[in-house]
Amino acid sequence: MVSELDSFLAKGKRKKLIEKLRGKGIKDEAVLEAMNKVPRHVFMDNAFLHHAYQDKAFPISAGQTISQPYTVAFQTELLQVKKRDKVLEIGTGSGYQAAILAEMGARVYSIERQKELFQKAQKTLHKLDYDIHFFFGDGHEGKPQYGPYNAILITAATGEIPENLLEQLKPGGCLVAPVGQSGNQVMTRISKSETGEYEKTNHGMFVFVPMLRGTVNDK
Ligand code: SAH
């Protein structure tokens, strides 16, 4: 971690946030450890420390949001990522979730449909020295040329899980996505067995910005 981008104050606030996440039921130590390391304030325009380390979503550019820390922790825990796993993220946004996955040792591929965010996240992650593969495009297509993936994470609300993405999962892998219309969605985990069968489990209600079709080029 590049030390000049972090501070003792931020580290202290992060530690408190981690305890809050633990209190809310996050148990995976690898997830908590990664969240304790990644400086969330660096991903936000107004890097006010009290905003960055509250357990709240926050606006970023292009009318989008950086997910609430609890939501990031919850989705990451459901993914059960191991070191060296290949993970595909749909909806790079600020790049914070991608950084958490990279910090856990995953090989991360992340797609964003808004040019402005795609460029900004790339810069942020580069400053922090994370080696992540970013793509500008519509995540509905996935990235078959780099797959199959051990895990796929959708960080925008989708009415249904794109078939394309399920096909890009390795046997033994899983996909996590908030499924539903605008307003609220059911956190859904789909695992793919070694023989290619799917099993779906539900994990409570969340609120995400929508997964939309096509790309936005303006900057
Ligand atoms: N993971 C992000 C939070 C993302 S908010 C973070 O850690 O900050 C959801 C993001 O998904 C937004 O940036 C939005 O532009 C993007 N998005 C929505 N539909 C998409 C699609 N079809 N393909 C790729 N990205 C999409």
PDB file of C-alpha atoms and ligand atoms in Angstrom, residues 64-67 89-97 111-114 117 137-140 155-156 209-212, ligand 1:
ATOM      1  CA  GLN A  64     -23.304   6.360  -9.526  1.00  0.00           C
ATOM      2  CA  THR A  65     -22.364   5.281  -6.004  1.00  0.00           C
ATOM      3  CA  ILE A  66     -19.530   3.557  -4.191  1.00  0.00           C
ATOM      4  CA  SER A  67     -21.275   0.675  -2.407  1.00  0.00           C
ATOM      5  CA  GLU A  89     -16.641  -7.887 -11.633  1.00  0.00           C
ATOM      6  CA  ILE A  90     -19.494  -6.162 -13.480  1.00  0.00           C
ATOM      7  CA  GLY A  91     -19.678  -2.470 -12.516  1.00  0.00           C
ATOM      8  CA  THR A  92     -16.222  -1.125 -11.637  1.00  0.00           C
ATOM      9  CA  GLY A  93     -17.645   2.177 -10.326  1.00  0.00           C
ATOM     10  CA  SER A  94     -15.009   3.721  -8.069  1.00  0.00           C
ATOM     11  CA  GLY A  95     -12.846   0.600  -8.216  1.00  0.00           C
ATOM     12  CA  TYR A  96     -13.082   0.025  -4.457  1.00  0.00           C
ATOM     13  CA  GLN A  97     -14.627  -3.449  -4.666  1.00  0.00           C
ATOM     14  CA  ILE A 111     -16.043  -4.033 -16.599  1.00  0.00           C
ATOM     15  CA  GLU A 112     -17.621  -0.543 -16.484  1.00  0.00           C
ATOM     16  CA  ARG A 113     -20.111   0.963 -18.965  1.00  0.00           C
ATOM     17  CA  GLN A 114     -19.416   4.651 -18.096  1.00  0.00           C
ATOM     18  CA  LEU A 117     -15.676   6.003 -14.236  1.00  0.00           C
ATOM     19  CA  GLY A 137     -18.074  -2.082 -22.121  1.00  0.00           C
ATOM     20  CA  ASP A 138     -21.448  -3.569 -21.321  1.00  0.00           C
ATOM     21  CA  GLY A 139     -21.043  -6.215 -18.634  1.00  0.00           C
ATOM     22  CA  HIS A 140     -24.006  -8.206 -19.945  1.00  0.00           C
ATOM     23  CA  THR A 155     -22.446  -4.828  -8.398  1.00  0.00           C
ATOM     24  CA  ALA A 156     -25.530  -3.354 -10.092  1.00  0.00           C
ATOM     25  CA  VAL A 209     -28.113   1.301  -8.912  1.00  0.00           C
ATOM     26  CA  PRO A 210     -29.432  -0.507 -12.019  1.00  0.00           C
ATOM     27  CA  MET A 211     -27.397  -2.613 -14.442  1.00  0.00           C
ATOM     28  CA  LEU A 212     -28.055  -0.874 -17.767  1.00  0.00           C
TER      29      LEU A 212
HETATM   30  N1  SAH B   1     -18.365  -1.827  -7.500  1.00  0.00           N
HETATM   31  C1  SAH B   1     -18.493  -0.383  -7.407  1.00  0.00           C
HETATM   32  C2  SAH B   1     -19.908   0.080  -7.135  1.00  0.00           C
HETATM   33  C3  SAH B   1     -20.602   0.152  -8.358  1.00  0.00           C
HETATM   34  S1  SAH B   1     -22.089   1.020  -8.580  1.00  0.00           S
HETATM   35  C4  SAH B   1     -17.565   0.209  -6.376  1.00  0.00           C
HETATM   36  O1  SAH B   1     -16.895  -0.541  -5.679  1.00  0.00           O
HETATM   37  O2  SAH B   1     -17.481   1.438  -6.318  1.00  0.00           O
HETATM   38  C5  SAH B   1     -22.542   0.144 -10.054  1.00  0.00           C
HETATM   39  C6  SAH B   1     -21.698   0.415 -11.264  1.00  0.00           C
HETATM   40  O3  SAH B   1     -22.137  -0.464 -12.287  1.00  0.00           O
HETATM   41  C7  SAH B   1     -21.838   1.830 -11.820  1.00  0.00           C
HETATM   42  O4  SAH B   1     -20.581   2.405 -11.942  1.00  0.00           O
HETATM   43  C8  SAH B   1     -22.507   1.614 -13.160  1.00  0.00           C
HETATM   44  O5  SAH B   1     -22.098   2.556 -14.156  1.00  0.00           O
HETATM   45  C9  SAH B   1     -22.040   0.207 -13.517  1.00  0.00           C
HETATM   46  N2  SAH B   1     -22.879  -0.508 -14.484  1.00  0.00           N
HETATM   47  C10 SAH B   1     -24.231  -0.496 -14.634  1.00  0.00           C
HETATM   48  N3  SAH B   1     -24.606  -1.296 -15.655  1.00  0.00           N
HETATM   49  C11 SAH B   1     -23.464  -1.850 -16.161  1.00  0.00           C
HETATM   50  C12 SAH B   1     -23.194  -2.741 -17.253  1.00  0.00           C
HETATM   51  N4  SAH B   1     -24.162  -3.233 -18.021  1.00  0.00           N
HETATM   52  N5  SAH B   1     -21.901  -3.061 -17.485  1.00  0.00           N
HETATM   53  C13 SAH B   1     -20.895  -2.567 -16.741  1.00  0.00           C
HETATM   54  N6  SAH B   1     -21.085  -1.707 -15.717  1.00  0.00           N
HETATM   55  C14 SAH B   1     -22.358  -1.347 -15.428  1.00  0.00           C
END
